[in-house]
Coordinates of C-alpha atoms and ligand atoms in Angstrom, one line a residue:
M810 CA 85.8 116.6 113.4
V811 CA 87.7 117.2 110.1
S812 CA 86.5 114.6 107.1
L813 CA 89.1 112.7 106.1
S814 CA 86.6 111.5 103.2
G815 CA 88.3 111.4 99.6
L816 CA 91.7 110.5 101.1
E817 CA 91.0 107.1 101.5
G818 CA 93.6 105.7 99.4
S819 CA 96.2 108.6 100.7
I820 CA 96.2 107.7 104.7
V821 CA 97.4 104.6 107.0
P822 CA 95.5 105.0 109.7
Y823 CA 97.4 104.2 113.3
S824 CA 95.8 101.5 114.2
F825 CA 95.9 97.3 114.0
L826 CA 97.3 96.8 110.1
G827 CA 96.9 100.1 109.3
I828 CA 93.5 98.9 108.6
Q829 CA 90.5 100.6 110.6
E830 CA 87.0 99.6 109.5
S831 CA 84.0 101.1 111.3
Y832 CA 82.9 99.4 114.6
E833 CA 79.9 98.5 113.6
D834 CA 81.3 96.6 110.6
S835 CA 83.9 94.7 113.0
S836 CA 84.6 91.2 114.3
Y837 CA 87.7 92.0 116.2
V838 CA 88.1 95.3 118.5
I839 CA 91.3 95.9 119.5
V840 CA 91.6 97.8 122.4
G841 CA 95.5 98.8 123.5
V842 CA 96.1 99.1 127.5
P843 CA 98.7 101.0 128.4
Y844 CA 99.3 100.5 132.5
D845 CA 102.8 99.0 133.5
A846 CA 102.5 100.7 137.2
T847 CA 102.9 97.8 139.9
S848 CA 105.7 95.8 137.3
S849 CA 108.4 95.0 139.8
W850 CA 111.4 94.8 137.9
M851 CA 111.0 96.8 134.2
P852 CA 108.2 99.0 133.9
G853 CA 107.9 99.8 130.0
S854 CA 105.1 97.5 128.8
R855 CA 103.0 100.8 128.9
A856 CA 104.7 101.4 125.5
G857 CA 103.7 97.9 124.2
P858 CA 99.8 98.4 121.9
L859 CA 101.9 101.4 120.2
A860 CA 104.6 99.3 119.7
I861 CA 102.2 96.2 118.3
I862 CA 100.0 98.3 116.7
E863 CA 103.4 100.5 114.8
A864 CA 105.0 97.4 113.5
S865 CA 101.3 95.3 112.4
R866 CA 101.3 98.3 109.9
Y867 CA 103.8 96.7 108.2
M868 CA 102.3 93.3 108.0
D869 CA 100.9 92.2 104.9
P870 CA 97.0 90.8 105.9
Y871 CA 97.2 87.7 103.3
D872 CA 98.1 85.4 105.9
M873 CA 100.5 82.9 103.6
E874 CA 99.1 79.8 105.8
L875 CA 95.7 80.1 106.2
G876 CA 95.2 81.7 102.1
C877 CA 93.1 84.1 103.3
I878 CA 92.9 87.7 104.5
P879 CA 91.6 87.3 108.3
A880 CA 91.2 91.1 108.1
E881 CA 88.3 91.3 105.9
A882 CA 86.5 90.0 109.0
G883 CA 86.5 93.6 110.1
L884 CA 89.4 94.7 112.3
H885 CA 88.8 98.0 114.5
T886 CA 91.0 99.5 117.5
I887 CA 89.6 101.6 119.4
P888 CA 91.6 104.5 120.8
E889 CA 94.1 103.5 124.4
L890 CA 92.4 103.9 127.2
S891 CA 93.5 106.2 129.5
V892 CA 94.9 104.3 132.6
L893 CA 98.1 105.6 132.8
E894 CA 98.3 107.1 136.1
S895 CA 95.0 104.9 137.8
T896 CA 95.0 102.7 140.9
P897 CA 95.5 99.4 139.6
E898 CA 91.5 98.6 140.8
S899 CA 90.5 101.8 138.6
M900 CA 92.4 100.3 135.8
V901 CA 90.9 97.0 136.0
D902 CA 87.5 98.7 136.6
T903 CA 88.0 100.6 133.1
V904 CA 88.7 97.9 131.3
K905 CA 86.1 95.4 133.0
R906 CA 83.7 98.0 131.5
V907 CA 85.1 98.6 127.6
I908 CA 85.6 95.0 127.5
G909 CA 81.8 94.5 128.8
K910 CA 80.8 96.8 126.0
V911 CA 82.4 95.0 123.0
I912 CA 81.5 91.6 124.5
S913 CA 77.9 92.8 124.7
D914 CA 77.7 94.1 121.4
G915 CA 78.7 90.5 119.4
K916 CA 82.5 91.1 118.9
V917 CA 85.9 89.6 119.9
P918 CA 87.8 92.0 122.1
I919 CA 91.6 91.9 121.9
L920 CA 93.8 93.5 124.4
L921 CA 97.2 94.9 123.7
G922 CA 99.1 95.0 127.2
G923 CA 100.6 96.6 129.4
E924 CA 101.0 94.3 132.4
H925 CA 99.6 91.3 133.1
T926 CA 96.7 93.3 135.6
L927 CA 94.8 93.8 133.0
S928 CA 93.8 90.2 132.5
L929 CA 91.8 90.9 135.1
G930 CA 89.9 93.4 134.0
G931 CA 88.8 91.6 131.1
V932 CA 88.0 88.7 133.0
L933 CA 85.2 90.3 134.6
G934 CA 84.5 92.0 131.4
V935 CA 83.6 88.9 130.1
K936 CA 83.0 86.4 133.6
D937 CA 79.4 85.0 133.3
G938 CA 80.8 84.5 129.3
I939 CA 83.6 82.1 130.1
E940 CA 84.5 78.6 131.3
V941 CA 88.3 78.6 132.1
Y942 CA 91.0 80.8 131.8
V943 CA 93.9 79.9 130.0
A944 CA 97.3 82.2 130.6
L945 CA 100.0 80.9 128.2
D946 CA 103.1 82.3 131.1
A947 CA 106.9 81.5 131.8
H948 CA 105.1 83.0 135.4
A949 CA 102.2 81.7 137.0
D950 CA 100.9 84.9 138.9
F951 CA 99.8 82.9 141.6
Y952 CA 100.8 85.2 144.8
D953 CA 97.9 86.2 147.5
D954 CA 99.6 89.2 147.8
Y955 CA 102.7 90.9 146.5
E956 CA 104.5 93.9 147.7
G957 CA 101.8 94.4 149.5
R958 CA 99.5 94.8 146.3
R959 CA 96.2 92.2 145.6
I960 CA 95.6 93.4 142.6
S961 CA 99.0 93.2 140.2
H962 CA 100.3 91.1 138.1
A963 CA 102.1 88.9 140.2
T964 CA 98.9 88.1 141.9
V965 CA 96.5 88.3 138.7
S966 CA 95.9 84.4 138.3
K967 CA 95.7 84.2 141.7
R968 CA 92.1 86.9 142.0
I969 CA 90.9 85.7 138.5
S970 CA 91.1 82.1 139.8
E971 CA 88.7 83.2 142.1
L972 CA 86.1 84.3 139.8
V973 CA 86.5 81.6 137.0
D974 CA 85.4 78.0 137.1
E975 CA 88.4 76.6 135.9
V976 CA 92.6 78.5 135.3
I977 CA 95.0 76.7 133.2
I978 CA 98.8 78.1 132.9
Y979 CA 100.7 77.3 130.4
G980 CA 104.5 77.3 130.1
V981 CA 105.7 77.8 133.4
R982 CA 109.5 77.8 134.2
T983 CA 109.7 80.1 137.6
L984 CA 107.4 79.9 140.6
G985 CA 108.0 81.4 144.2
W986 CA 107.8 79.4 147.3
E987 CA 104.7 81.5 148.4
E988 CA 103.1 80.2 144.8
R989 CA 103.3 77.4 145.3
E990 CA 101.5 76.8 148.7
E991 CA 98.6 78.8 146.9
L992 CA 98.7 76.2 144.2
N993 CA 98.4 73.6 145.8
S994 CA 95.4 74.9 147.9
S995 CA 93.3 75.6 144.8
D996 CA 91.4 73.0 143.4
N997 CA 90.2 74.4 140.3
V998 CA 94.3 75.5 138.9
T999 CA 96.3 73.5 136.6
L1000 CA 99.4 74.2 135.9
I1001 CA 101.3 72.9 133.2
P1002 CA 105.0 73.7 133.8
R1003 CA 107.7 73.9 130.6
L1004 CA 108.8 71.1 131.8
A1005 CA 106.4 68.8 130.8
H1006 CA 106.2 70.6 127.0
G1007 CA 105.6 68.7 124.4
D1008 CA 103.3 66.8 122.8
G1009 CA 101.5 65.3 126.2
A1010 CA 101.5 68.6 127.8
L1011 CA 99.7 70.4 125.0
G1012 CA 97.5 67.0 124.2
G1013 CA 96.3 67.9 128.1
L1014 CA 95.6 71.4 127.5
L1015 CA 93.4 70.8 124.5
K1016 CA 91.4 68.0 126.8
K1017 CA 90.8 70.5 129.3
V1018 CA 89.3 73.2 126.9
K1019 CA 87.8 70.9 124.5
G1020 CA 84.6 72.4 123.9
K1021 CA 84.3 75.5 126.4
R1022 CA 83.7 78.9 126.4
V1023 CA 87.8 80.7 127.2
Y1024 CA 89.3 83.4 128.2
L1025 CA 93.3 83.5 126.5
S1026 CA 96.1 85.9 127.6
L1027 CA 99.1 85.2 126.1
D1028 CA 102.1 86.8 128.0
A1029 CA 105.0 87.5 125.7
D1030 CA 107.2 86.2 128.6
V1031 CA 106.4 82.3 127.7
L1032 CA 108.7 82.8 124.5
D1033 CA 112.0 82.6 124.8
P1034 CA 114.1 85.2 125.7
S1035 CA 116.6 84.9 122.7
I1036 CA 113.3 85.5 120.6
L1037 CA 111.6 88.2 122.6
P1038 CA 114.2 89.9 125.0
C1039 CA 111.7 92.9 125.3
L1040 CA 110.1 91.6 128.0
G1041 CA 109.0 92.7 131.8
T1042 CA 110.3 89.8 133.6
P1043 CA 112.2 88.0 131.0
E1044 CA 113.1 84.3 132.4
P1045 CA 115.8 81.8 130.2
G1046 CA 114.4 78.2 128.8
G1047 CA 111.6 79.3 126.8
M1048 CA 109.1 78.0 123.9
T1049 CA 109.9 79.1 120.3
Y1050 CA 107.1 80.7 117.9
R1051 CA 106.2 77.8 116.2
D1052 CA 106.1 76.3 119.6
V1053 CA 103.6 79.5 120.8
V1054 CA 101.4 79.3 117.5
S1055 CA 101.0 75.7 117.9
V1056 CA 100.1 75.7 121.1
L1057 CA 98.1 78.8 119.9
R1058 CA 95.8 76.7 116.5
G1059 CA 95.4 73.9 119.4
I1060 CA 93.4 76.3 121.3
F1061 CA 91.3 77.7 119.1
R1062 CA 90.7 74.4 117.6
S1063 CA 90.2 72.7 120.3
A1064 CA 87.8 75.2 122.7
S1065 CA 85.8 79.2 122.1
V1066 CA 88.1 81.6 122.8
V1067 CA 85.4 84.7 123.3
A1068 CA 88.7 86.4 124.6
M1069 CA 92.2 87.4 124.1
D1070 CA 94.9 89.9 125.8
F1071 CA 98.4 90.0 125.0
V1072 CA 100.8 91.1 127.7
E1073 CA 104.2 91.9 129.2
F1074 CA 105.8 92.7 125.9
S1075 CA 107.9 95.8 126.6
P1076 CA 109.5 97.4 123.9
C1077 CA 113.3 97.4 123.7
P1078 CA 114.6 100.8 121.7
G1079 CA 116.1 100.1 118.2
M1080 CA 114.3 96.6 118.8
R1081 CA 111.8 96.2 115.5
S1082 CA 111.6 92.3 115.4
D1083 CA 110.1 91.6 118.5
A1084 CA 106.7 94.2 118.3
Y1085 CA 106.5 92.8 115.0
T1086 CA 106.3 88.8 116.2
M1087 CA 104.1 90.3 119.6
A1088 CA 101.5 91.6 116.3
R1089 CA 102.1 88.5 114.6
L1090 CA 100.9 86.7 117.1
V1091 CA 97.8 88.9 117.2
Y1092 CA 96.7 88.4 113.8
K1093 CA 97.4 84.7 114.1
S1094 CA 95.3 84.5 116.5
I1095 CA 92.4 86.6 114.4
G1096 CA 93.5 83.6 111.9
Y1097 CA 92.7 81.0 114.0
H1098 CA 90.1 82.3 115.5
I1099 CA 88.3 82.8 112.1
L1100 CA 89.1 79.8 110.7
Y1101 CA 87.4 77.3 113.4
S1102 CA 85.1 79.7 114.7
G1103 CA 83.3 78.8 111.2
E1104 CA 81.4 82.1 111.6
Q1105 CA 82.6 83.9 108.6
D1106 CA 83.2 82.3 105.3
L1107 CA 86.8 84.0 103.9
G1108 CA 88.2 80.9 102.4
C1109 CA 91.1 79.9 105.1
S1110 CA 92.0 77.1 104.7
A1111 CA 92.8 74.0 107.7
D1112 CA 95.4 72.6 105.4
E1113 CA 98.3 71.8 108.1
Ligands
MN197 MN1 104.6 86.4 133.2

């Protein structure tokens, strides 16, 4: 391997924020999962991780809102997982093994998708460590099977509900009839529809996650397609960027987030703001995690 020592000031690595702390010294580990094999409408989220990482390299590490540099907690981006040609089952198993290792090393894994199916691998990797799975999503992803598959982007919340004590899906604004039936017969799932968005809905979510260990999944399509058009399955009537940031802040303030993923972003040629918006949401989440977990004092401020 070529030694890069002496070149540190002259190179910007292809890693999140262009920062690459050693794995050992990092609190946050970014893992790209370029997988979109079960996408039913528009594949393309396989290109999501690289686009988010590329855009993040142009973001300032200083967070103006928090008044600190969250990246000082140590960020490490591992190479993308080799899952492009995998079956859903084998991709889930790969994600599970990688996340299991990152968790056992005492770090917070951050998965970049890729389609939503990968959340199942993430949850399996931290399974005993979480009490609640929270998805921010335009869709419930609650089919029992979809197009003949048990493991797919449209069944992922249902599969996860069979593994964890409690599932909350926030921001939903379209539902299949079969999903409705499945939801009605599940007693550990709370669906908070987009129609209910507002202080009451967010309050209900935060009450449920208070003090709990949470796996957080952000499906990019929870945002309105006018803000983030490059999506595998767009749905109008979504949340604004500020809406999502305030929901994230509330979750990190109330709960203990042990792992997170950002999925279903499917880059469009020539469009840069989308990937940057995703990168910003990832970095905001890291900043809020640092602020509210209180594990490191980087001088981040809680003023709101
Ligand atoms: Mn979705």
